[in-house]
GROMACS .gro file of N, CA and C in nm:
model
  450
    1MET      N    1   0.084  -0.117   0.000
    1MET     CA    2   0.000   0.000   0.000
    1MET      C    3   0.088   0.124   0.000
    2GLU      N    4   0.035   0.223  -0.065
    2GLU     CA    5   0.113   0.345  -0.080
    2GLU      C    6   0.033   0.460  -0.022
    3ASN      N    7   0.093   0.541   0.060
    3ASN     CA    8   0.027   0.656   0.119
    3ASN      C    9   0.077   0.782   0.049
    4THR      N   10  -0.013   0.865   0.008
    4THR     CA   11   0.027   0.995  -0.047
    4THR      C   12  -0.058   1.100   0.019
    5LYS      N   13  -0.001   1.215   0.035
    5LYS     CA   14  -0.072   1.326   0.097
    5LYS      C   15  -0.087   1.434  -0.008
    6GLU      N   16  -0.210   1.477  -0.031
    6GLU     CA   17  -0.233   1.580  -0.130
    6GLU      C   18  -0.300   1.699  -0.064
    7THR      N   19  -0.281   1.816  -0.124
    7THR     CA   20  -0.339   1.938  -0.070
    7THR      C   21  -0.426   2.000  -0.177
    8LYS      N   22  -0.545   2.031  -0.142
    8LYS     CA   23  -0.638   2.100  -0.232
    8LYS      C   24  -0.621   2.250  -0.213
    9ASN      N   25  -0.690   2.327  -0.293
    9ASN     CA   26  -0.688   2.472  -0.278
    9ASN      C   27  -0.739   2.512  -0.140
   10LYS      N   28  -0.697   2.625  -0.094
   10LYS     CA   29  -0.738   2.684   0.034
   10LYS      C   30  -0.688   2.601   0.152
   11GLY      N   31  -0.582   2.525   0.134
   11GLY     CA   32  -0.515   2.461   0.245
   11GLY      C   33  -0.580   2.339   0.303
   12VAL      N   34  -0.676   2.278   0.239
   12VAL     CA   35  -0.738   2.157   0.292
   12VAL      C   36  -0.654   2.040   0.245
   13SER      N   37  -0.608   1.957   0.336
   13SER     CA   38  -0.527   1.842   0.295
   13SER      C   39  -0.600   1.715   0.331
   14PHE      N   40  -0.574   1.611   0.255
   14PHE     CA   41  -0.632   1.482   0.284
   14PHE      C   42  -0.534   1.374   0.243
   15GLU      N   43  -0.556   1.256   0.295
   15GLU     CA   44  -0.465   1.147   0.269
   15GLU      C   45  -0.531   1.047   0.177
   16VAL      N   46  -0.464   1.008   0.070
   16VAL     CA   47  -0.517   0.912  -0.026
   16VAL      C   48  -0.436   0.785  -0.013
   17ILE      N   49  -0.503   0.674   0.010
   17ILE     CA   50  -0.435   0.547   0.023
   17ILE      C   51  -0.456   0.471  -0.107
   18LEU      N   52  -0.349   0.435  -0.173
   18LEU     CA   53  -0.357   0.362  -0.298
   18LEU      C   54  -0.314   0.218  -0.274
   19ARG      N   55  -0.384   0.126  -0.332
   19ARG     CA   56  -0.343  -0.013  -0.320
   19ARG      C   57  -0.352  -0.077  -0.458
   20PRO      N   58  -0.278  -0.179  -0.482
   20PRO     CA   59  -0.279  -0.241  -0.614
   20PRO      C   60  -0.413  -0.310  -0.639
   21ALA      N   61  -0.447  -0.325  -0.768
   21ALA     CA   62  -0.574  -0.388  -0.806
   21ALA      C   63  -0.575  -0.532  -0.762
   22ALA      N   64  -0.694  -0.583  -0.730
   22ALA     CA   65  -0.707  -0.721  -0.686
   22ALA      C   66  -0.677  -0.813  -0.804
   23SER      N   67  -0.601  -0.917  -0.781
   23SER     CA   68  -0.562  -1.006  -0.890
   23SER      C   69  -0.667  -1.114  -0.914
   24HIS      N   70  -0.758  -1.132  -0.826
   24HIS     CA   71  -0.859  -1.235  -0.846
   24HIS      C   72  -0.997  -1.170  -0.858
   25SER      N   73  -1.086  -1.231  -0.936
   25SER     CA   74  -1.220  -1.178  -0.955
   25SER      C   75  -1.310  -1.226  -0.842
   26PRO      N   76  -1.423  -1.159  -0.822
   26PRO     CA   77  -1.512  -1.201  -0.713
   26PRO      C   78  -1.563  -1.342  -0.737
   27PRO      N   79  -1.591  -1.414  -0.633
   27PRO     CA   80  -1.636  -1.552  -0.650
   27PRO      C   81  -1.773  -1.557  -0.716
   28VAL      N   82  -1.791  -1.653  -0.805
   28VAL     CA   83  -1.916  -1.672  -0.877
   28VAL      C   84  -1.992  -1.784  -0.807
   29PRO      N   85  -2.121  -1.763  -0.780
   29PRO     CA   86  -2.196  -1.869  -0.715
   29PRO      C   87  -2.195  -1.994  -0.805
   30PRO      N   88  -2.189  -2.111  -0.745
   30PRO     CA   89  -2.175  -2.232  -0.824
   30PRO      C   90  -2.295  -2.263  -0.913
   31HIS      N   91  -2.416  -2.237  -0.867
   31HIS     CA   92  -2.535  -2.268  -0.946
   31HIS      C   93  -2.611  -2.140  -0.975
   32HIS      N   94  -2.588  -2.084  -1.095
   32HIS     CA   95  -2.656  -1.960  -1.133
   32HIS      C   96  -2.805  -1.979  -1.152
   33HIS      N   97  -2.845  -2.088  -1.208
   33HIS     CA   98  -2.984  -2.108  -1.243
   33HIS      C   99  -3.058  -2.193  -1.141
   34GLN      N  100  -3.019  -2.180  -1.020
   34GLN     CA  101  -3.082  -2.257  -0.913
   34GLN      C  102  -3.218  -2.198  -0.882
   35LYS      N  103  -3.315  -2.280  -0.856
   35LYS     CA  104  -3.449  -2.232  -0.821
   35LYS      C  105  -3.444  -2.162  -0.686
   36SER      N  106  -3.527  -2.058  -0.675
   36SER     CA  107  -3.526  -1.982  -0.551
   36SER      C  108  -3.600  -2.056  -0.439
   37SER      N  109  -3.697  -2.139  -0.476
   37SER     CA  110  -3.771  -2.211  -0.371
   37SER      C  111  -3.724  -2.356  -0.369
   38PRO      N  112  -3.717  -2.412  -0.254
   38PRO     CA  113  -3.673  -2.552  -0.247
   38PRO      C  114  -3.780  -2.644  -0.306
   39THR      N  115  -3.737  -2.757  -0.352
   39THR     CA  116  -3.832  -2.852  -0.411
   39THR      C  117  -3.922  -2.908  -0.302
   40ARG      N  118  -4.043  -2.939  -0.341
   40ARG     CA  119  -4.139  -2.990  -0.244
   40ARG      C  120  -4.110  -3.139  -0.219
   41GLU      N  121  -4.132  -3.171  -0.098
   41GLU     CA  122  -4.109  -3.310  -0.062
   41GLU      C  123  -4.230  -3.396  -0.092
   42ARG      N  124  -4.349  -3.341  -0.079
   42ARG     CA  125  -4.468  -3.421  -0.102
   42ARG      C  126  -4.524  -3.390  -0.240
   43PRO      N  127  -4.572  -3.485  -0.310
   43PRO     CA  128  -4.629  -3.462  -0.443
   43PRO      C  129  -4.767  -3.397  -0.429
   44LEU      N  130  -4.806  -3.321  -0.531
   44LEU     CA  131  -4.936  -3.254  -0.530
   44LEU      C  132  -5.045  -3.354  -0.566
   45SER      N  133  -5.154  -3.346  -0.494
   45SER     CA  134  -5.268  -3.434  -0.524
   45SER      C  135  -5.355  -3.367  -0.629
   46GLN      N  136  -5.446  -3.442  -0.686
   46GLN     CA  137  -5.536  -3.388  -0.787
   46GLN      C  138  -5.623  -3.277  -0.728
   47ASN      N  139  -5.662  -3.290  -0.603
   47ASN     CA  140  -5.742  -3.187  -0.536
   47ASN      C  141  -5.662  -3.058  -0.522
   48ASP      N  142  -5.534  -3.071  -0.486
   48ASP     CA  143  -5.449  -2.951  -0.475
   48ASP      C  144  -5.435  -2.882  -0.610
   49ILE      N  145  -5.415  -2.961  -0.713
   49ILE     CA  146  -5.400  -2.904  -0.847
   49ILE      C  147  -5.530  -2.836  -0.888
   50ASP      N  148  -5.642  -2.900  -0.866
   50ASP     CA  149  -5.771  -2.840  -0.900
   50ASP      C  150  -5.796  -2.712  -0.822
   51ARG      N  151  -5.762  -2.714  -0.694
   51ARG     CA  152  -5.780  -2.595  -0.610
   51ARG      C  153  -5.693  -2.480  -0.661
   52LYS      N  154  -5.568  -2.512  -0.695
   52LYS     CA  155  -5.479  -2.407  -0.744
   52LYS      C  156  -5.527  -2.353  -0.878
   53LEU      N  157  -5.574  -2.440  -0.965
   53LEU     CA  158  -5.628  -2.394  -1.093
   53LEU      C  159  -5.751  -2.307  -1.072
   54LYS      N  160  -5.836  -2.347  -0.978
   54LYS     CA  161  -5.955  -2.268  -0.948
   54LYS      C  162  -5.917  -2.131  -0.892
   55ASP      N  163  -5.819  -2.128  -0.800
   55ASP     CA  164  -5.771  -2.000  -0.743
   55ASP      C  165  -5.712  -1.911  -0.852
   56ALA      N  166  -5.636  -1.971  -0.942
   56ALA     CA  167  -5.576  -1.893  -1.052
   56ALA      C  168  -5.686  -1.836  -1.142
   57GLN      N  169  -5.787  -1.918  -1.170
   57GLN     CA  170  -5.899  -1.872  -1.253
   57GLN      C  171  -5.973  -1.758  -1.183
   58GLU      N  172  -5.993  -1.767  -1.053
   58GLU     CA  173  -6.059  -1.661  -0.977
   58GLU      C  174  -5.976  -1.533  -0.980
   59ARG      N  175  -5.844  -1.545  -0.966
   59ARG     CA  176  -5.757  -1.428  -0.973
   59ARG      C  177  -5.766  -1.362  -1.110
   60ARG      N  178  -5.765  -1.444  -1.216
   60ARG     CA  179  -5.776  -1.389  -1.351
   60ARG      C  180  -5.910  -1.317  -1.369
   61LEU      N  181  -6.018  -1.379  -1.323
   61LEU     CA  182  -6.150  -1.317  -1.335
   61LEU      C  183  -6.157  -1.188  -1.254
   62SER      N  184  -6.099  -1.190  -1.135
   62SER     CA  185  -6.098  -1.071  -1.050
   62SER      C  186  -6.019  -0.959  -1.117
   63LEU      N  187  -5.902  -0.995  -1.172
   63LEU     CA  188  -5.820  -0.895  -1.241
   63LEU      C  189  -5.893  -0.840  -1.362
   64GLU      N  190  -5.958  -0.928  -1.436
   64GLU     CA  191  -6.033  -0.886  -1.554
   64GLU      C  192  -6.148  -0.794  -1.514
   65ALA      N  193  -6.217  -0.828  -1.405
   65ALA     CA  194  -6.328  -0.745  -1.358
   65ALA      C  195  -6.279  -0.608  -1.313
   66SER      N  196  -6.165  -0.605  -1.244
   66SER     CA  197  -6.114  -0.476  -1.198
   66SER      C  198  -6.068  -0.392  -1.317
   67LYS      N  199  -6.009  -0.455  -1.418
   67LYS     CA  200  -5.970  -0.380  -1.539
   67LYS      C  201  -6.093  -0.325  -1.609
   68PHE      N  202  -6.197  -0.410  -1.620
   68PHE     CA  203  -6.320  -0.366  -1.684
   68PHE      C  204  -6.383  -0.250  -1.608
   69GLN      N  205  -6.382  -0.259  -1.475
   69GLN     CA  206  -6.438  -0.153  -1.391
   69GLN      C  207  -6.358  -0.024  -1.410
   70SER      N  208  -6.227  -0.037  -1.416
   70SER     CA  209  -6.142   0.080  -1.436
   70SER      C  210  -6.170   0.145  -1.571
   71ILE      N  211  -6.183   0.062  -1.675
   71ILE     CA  212  -6.212   0.115  -1.808
   71ILE      C  213  -6.349   0.182  -1.810
   72THR      N  214  -6.446   0.121  -1.743
   72THR     CA  215  -6.581   0.178  -1.738
   72THR      C  216  -6.579   0.314  -1.668
   73LYS      N  217  -6.506   0.322  -1.557
   73LYS     CA  218  -6.495   0.451  -1.486
   73LYS      C  219  -6.428   0.555  -1.575
   74GLY      N  220  -6.325   0.513  -1.648
   74GLY     CA  221  -6.257   0.606  -1.739
   74GLY      C  222  -6.350   0.656  -1.848
   75LYS      N  223  -6.431   0.566  -1.903
   75LYS     CA  224  -6.526   0.608  -2.006
   75LYS      C  225  -6.629   0.705  -1.950
   76GLU      N  226  -6.679   0.675  -1.829
   76GLU     CA  227  -6.776   0.764  -1.766
   76GLU      C  228  -6.717   0.901  -1.742
   77ARG      N  229  -6.595   0.902  -1.693
   77ARG     CA  230  -6.526   1.031  -1.668
   77ARG      C  231  -6.508   1.107  -1.799
   78PHE      N  232  -6.468   1.035  -1.903
   78PHE     CA  233  -6.451   1.099  -2.033
   78PHE      C  234  -6.583   1.159  -2.082
   79GLN      N  235  -6.693   1.083  -2.066
   79GLN     CA  236  -6.822   1.134  -2.109
   79GLN      C  237  -6.864   1.257  -2.028
   80GLU      N  238  -6.837   1.255  -1.898
   80GLU     CA  239  -6.870   1.372  -1.815
   80GLU      C  240  -6.791   1.494  -1.859
   81VAL      N  241  -6.662   1.475  -1.880
   81VAL     CA  242  -6.578   1.587  -1.922
   81VAL      C  243  -6.621   1.637  -2.059
   82ASN      N  244  -6.651   1.544  -2.149
   82ASN     CA  245  -6.693   1.582  -2.283
   82ASN      C  246  -6.825   1.658  -2.280
   83GLN      N  247  -6.918   1.612  -2.196
   83GLN     CA  248  -7.047   1.680  -2.184
   83GLN      C  249  -7.029   1.821  -2.126
   84LYS      N  250  -6.944   1.832  -2.024
   84LYS     CA  251  -6.918   1.963  -1.964
   84LYS      C  252  -6.856   2.058  -2.066
   85ALA      N  253  -6.761   2.006  -2.144
   85ALA     CA  254  -6.699   2.089  -2.247
   85ALA      C  255  -6.801   2.133  -2.351
   86GLN      N  256  -6.892   2.043  -2.386
   86GLN     CA  257  -6.995   2.076  -2.483
   86GLN      C  258  -7.087   2.185  -2.428
   87VAL      N  259  -7.124   2.175  -2.301
   87VAL     CA  260  -7.209   2.277  -2.239
   87VAL      C  261  -7.138   2.413  -2.238
   88LEU      N  262  -7.010   2.411  -2.203
   88LEU     CA  263  -6.933   2.536  -2.202
   88LEU      C  264  -6.923   2.595  -2.342
   89ASN      N  265  -6.901   2.510  -2.442
   89ASN     CA  266  -6.893   2.559  -2.580
   89ASN      C  267  -7.025   2.618  -2.625
   90GLU      N  268  -7.136   2.554  -2.588
   90GLU     CA  269  -7.267   2.606  -2.625
   90GLU      C  270  -7.292   2.742  -2.558
   91ALA      N  271  -7.255   2.752  -2.430
   91ALA     CA  272  -7.273   2.880  -2.360
   91ALA      C  273  -7.187   2.988  -2.424
   92PHE      N  274  -7.063   2.955  -2.457
   92PHE     CA  275  -6.975   3.052  -2.523
   92PHE      C  276  -7.033   3.092  -2.658
   93SER      N  277  -7.085   2.995  -2.730
   93SER     CA  278  -7.143   3.023  -2.862
   93SER      C  279  -7.263   3.117  -2.850
   94LYS      N  280  -7.347   3.094  -2.750
   94LYS     CA  281  -7.464   3.181  -2.730
   94LYS      C  282  -7.421   3.324  -2.699
   95VAL      N  283  -7.323   3.337  -2.611
   95VAL     CA  284  -7.274   3.471  -2.575
   95VAL      C  285  -7.214   3.539  -2.697
   96ALA      N  286  -7.135   3.463  -2.773
   96ALA     CA  287  -7.072   3.520  -2.893
   96ALA      C  288  -7.178   3.561  -2.994
   97ASP      N  289  -7.284   3.480  -3.011
   97ASP     CA  290  -7.392   3.515  -3.103
   97ASP      C  291  -7.463   3.642  -3.059
   98LYS      N  292  -7.488   3.654  -2.928
   98LYS     CA  293  -7.553   3.776  -2.877
   98LYS      C  294  -7.467   3.899  -2.902
   99LYS      N  295  -7.338   3.885  -2.876
   99LYS     CA  296  -7.247   3.999  -2.899
   99LYS      C  297  -7.244   4.036  -3.047
  100LEU      N  298  -7.238   3.935  -3.132
  100LEU     CA  299  -7.235   3.961  -3.276
  100LEU      C  300  -7.365   4.028  -3.321
  101ALA      N  301  -7.477   3.981  -3.272
  101ALA     CA  302  -7.606   4.042  -3.308
  101ALA      C  303  -7.611   4.187  -3.263
  102ALA      N  304  -7.562   4.215  -3.142
  102ALA     CA  305  -7.561   4.353  -3.092
  102ALA      C  306  -7.470   4.440  -3.178
  103LYS      N  307  -7.355   4.388  -3.216
  103LYS     CA  308  -7.263   4.466  -3.301
  103LYS      C  309  -7.326   4.493  -3.438
  104MET      N  310  -7.392   4.391  -3.493
  104MET     CA  311  -7.456   4.409  -3.624
  104MET      C  312  -7.568   4.513  -3.615
  105GLU      N  313  -7.645   4.509  -3.507
  105GLU     CA  314  -7.752   4.606  -3.489
  105GLU      C  315  -7.695   4.747  -3.477
  106THR      N  316  -7.590   4.761  -3.399
  106THR     CA  317  -7.524   4.891  -3.384
  106THR      C  318  -7.471   4.939  -3.519
  107PHE      N  319  -7.412   4.848  -3.594
  107PHE     CA  320  -7.358   4.883  -3.725
  107PHE      C  321  -7.470   4.931  -3.817
  108GLU      N  322  -7.581   4.858  -3.818
  108GLU     CA  323  -7.694   4.897  -3.903
  108GLU      C  324  -7.750   5.033  -3.862
  109GLU      N  325  -7.762   5.056  -3.732
  109GLU     CA  326  -7.813   5.185  -3.684
  109GLU      C  327  -7.719   5.298  -3.726
  110ASN      N  328  -7.590   5.277  -3.710
  110ASN     CA  329  -7.493   5.380  -3.750
  110ASN      C  330  -7.499   5.405  -3.901
  111LYS      N  331  -7.515   5.297  -3.976
  111LYS     CA  332  -7.521   5.310  -4.122
  111LYS      C  333  -7.645   5.391  -4.162
  112ARG      N  334  -7.761   5.359  -4.100
  112ARG     CA  335  -7.883   5.434  -4.129
  112ARG      C  336  -7.868   5.582  -4.091
  113ALA      N  337  -7.806   5.606  -3.976
  113ALA     CA  338  -7.787   5.745  -3.932
  113ALA      C  339  -7.697   5.820  -4.030
  114GLN      N  340  -7.591   5.755  -4.077
  114GLN     CA  341  -7.502   5.820  -4.174
  114GLN      C  342  -7.573   5.847  -4.306
  115GLU      N  343  -7.655   5.750  -4.351
  115GLU     CA  344  -7.730   5.770  -4.476
  115GLU      C  345  -7.827   5.886  -4.461
  116LEU      N  346  -7.899   5.892  -4.347
  116LEU     CA  347  -7.993   6.004  -4.326
  116LEU      C  348  -7.920   6.138  -4.321
  117ALA      N  349  -7.804   6.138  -4.254
  117ALA     CA  350  -7.727   6.263  -4.246
  117ALA      C  351  -7.680   6.305  -4.385
  118LYS      N  352  -7.639   6.209  -4.467
  118LYS     CA  353  -7.593   6.241  -4.602
  118LYS      C  354  -7.709   6.293  -4.688
  119LEU      N  355  -7.827   6.227  -4.673
  119LEU     CA  356  -7.944   6.275  -4.746
  119LEU      C  357  -7.981   6.417  -4.705
  120GLU      N  358  -7.975   6.444  -4.575
  120GLU     CA  359  -8.006   6.579  -4.525
  120GLU      C  360  -7.907   6.680  -4.582
  121ARG      N  361  -7.778   6.643  -4.586
  121ARG     CA  362  -7.678   6.736  -4.644
  121ARG      C  363  -7.704   6.758  -4.792
  122LEU      N  364  -7.742   6.650  -4.864
  122LEU     CA  365  -7.772   6.664  -5.006
  122LEU      C  366  -7.895   6.752  -5.029
  123LYS      N  367  -7.998   6.735  -4.945
  123LYS     CA  368  -8.117   6.820  -4.957
  123LYS      C  369  -8.082   6.967  -4.931
  124GLU      N  370  -8.001   6.989  -4.828
  124GLU     CA  371  -7.958   7.126  -4.796
  124GLU      C  372  -7.878   7.185  -4.911
  125HIS      N  373  -7.791   7.103  -4.969
  125HIS     CA  374  -7.711   7.150  -5.083
  125HIS      C  375  -7.803   7.181  -5.201
  126ASP      N  376  -7.903   7.097  -5.226
  126ASP     CA  377  -7.997   7.120  -5.335
  126ASP      C  378  -8.075   7.250  -5.312
  127ARG      N  379  -8.120   7.275  -5.188
  127ARG     CA  380  -8.190   7.400  -5.156
  127ARG      C  381  -8.099   7.521  -5.183
  128HIS      N  382  -7.976   7.508  -5.142
  128HIS     CA  383  -7.881   7.618  -5.163
  128HIS      C  384  -7.860   7.642  -5.313
  129VAL      N  385  -7.848   7.533  -5.390
  129VAL     CA  386  -7.831   7.547  -5.536
  129VAL      C  387  -7.953   7.616  -5.595
  130GLN      N  388  -8.071   7.578  -5.551
  130GLN     CA  389  -8.194   7.641  -5.602
  130GLN      C  390  -8.197   7.789  -5.568
  131GLU      N  391  -8.157   7.824  -5.446
  131GLU     CA  392  -8.155   7.966  -5.405
  131GLU      C  393  -8.057   8.045  -5.492
  132VAL      N  394  -7.939   7.985  -5.514
  132VAL     CA  395  -7.838   8.054  -5.595
  132VAL      C  396  -7.891   8.073  -5.737
  133ARG      N  397  -7.957   7.972  -5.790
  133ARG     CA  398  -8.011   7.983  -5.927
  133ARG      C  399  -8.118   8.094  -5.934
  134LYS      N  400  -8.205   8.096  -5.829
  134LYS     CA  401  -8.309   8.199  -5.829
  134LYS      C  402  -8.246   8.338  -5.823
  135LYS      N  403  -8.146   8.355  -5.735
  135LYS     CA  404  -8.080   8.486  -5.724
  135LYS      C  405  -8.016   8.522  -5.856
  136ARG      N  406  -7.948   8.425  -5.913
  136ARG     CA  407  -7.877   8.452  -6.038
  136ARG      C  408  -7.978   8.486  -6.149
  137HIS      N  409  -8.086   8.410  -6.149
  137HIS     CA  410  -8.188   8.436  -6.251
  137HIS      C  411  -8.250   8.575  -6.232
  138SER      N  412  -8.278   8.607  -6.106
  138SER     CA  413  -8.335   8.741  -6.081
  138SER      C  414  -8.235   8.850  -6.112
  139GLN      N  415  -8.104   8.825  -6.085
  139GLN     CA  416  -8.002   8.924  -6.118
  139GLN      C  417  -7.988   8.938  -6.270
  140THR      N  418  -7.992   8.827  -6.339
  140THR     CA  419  -7.979   8.837  -6.485
  140THR      C  420  -8.102   8.904  -6.546
  141THR      N  421  -8.219   8.875  -6.493
  141THR     CA  422  -8.339   8.939  -6.547
  141THR      C  423  -8.340   9.089  -6.514
  142SER      N  424  -8.296   9.124  -6.394
  142SER     CA  425  -8.291   9.268  -6.364
  142SER      C  426  -8.180   9.336  -6.440
  143ALA      N  427  -8.071   9.268  -6.467
  143ALA     CA  428  -7.963   9.327  -6.547
  143ALA      C  429  -8.010   9.339  -6.692
  144ASP      N  430  -8.082   9.242  -6.741
  144ASP     CA  431  -8.134   9.248  -6.877
  144ASP      C  432  -8.239   9.360  -6.888
  145ALA      N  433  -8.317   9.376  -6.784
  145ALA     CA  434  -8.418   9.481  -6.786
  145ALA      C  435  -8.351   9.618  -6.779
  146SER      N  436  -8.246   9.629  -6.703
  146SER     CA  437  -8.178   9.757  -6.696
  146SER      C  438  -8.103   9.783  -6.824
  147ILE      N  439  -8.053   9.684  -6.890
  147ILE     CA  440  -7.983   9.703  -7.017
  147ILE      C  441  -8.088   9.733  -7.127
  148GLY      N  442  -8.200   9.672  -7.121
  148GLY     CA  443  -8.304   9.694  -7.221
  148GLY      C  444  -8.371   9.830  -7.205
  149SER      N  445  -8.374   9.883  -7.084
  149SER     CA  446  -8.438  10.013  -7.064
  149SER      C  447  -8.344  10.125  -7.102
  150GLU      N  448  -8.224  10.100  -7.116
  150GLU     CA  449  -8.133  10.206  -7.154
  150GLU      C  450  -8.136  10.230  -7.296
   0.00000   0.00000   0.00000
């Protein structure tokens, strides 16, 4: 064995003991494939075999029933969640439809108001044009009359 003393940063020292590698490998158990349970001393009777087969069949049926029950619960849960999501989607759709209808109504009202305002402006412009024409016509007739009287 060899002793060496090493120092790390900040003055911490420790001792490392080195030894040569082991020349032999760890022992291997003699029987790798040995059964974990000892062999039975008494032979199984037909009743024991039938009982064990019956117990195994009951375990299989029980396991199958529990799997079926688990699957059934999962399906029920899925249906509940799906139904709840559908109800929420329907409620959202109704709210969205109401909002859209209100926006469309507001849009239509604004459009009608703008059309009426434009018609009113056009009527006012038409009245003004008629007044200007009348003035101009009266001015031209009075100018013609004054030119004709001279």
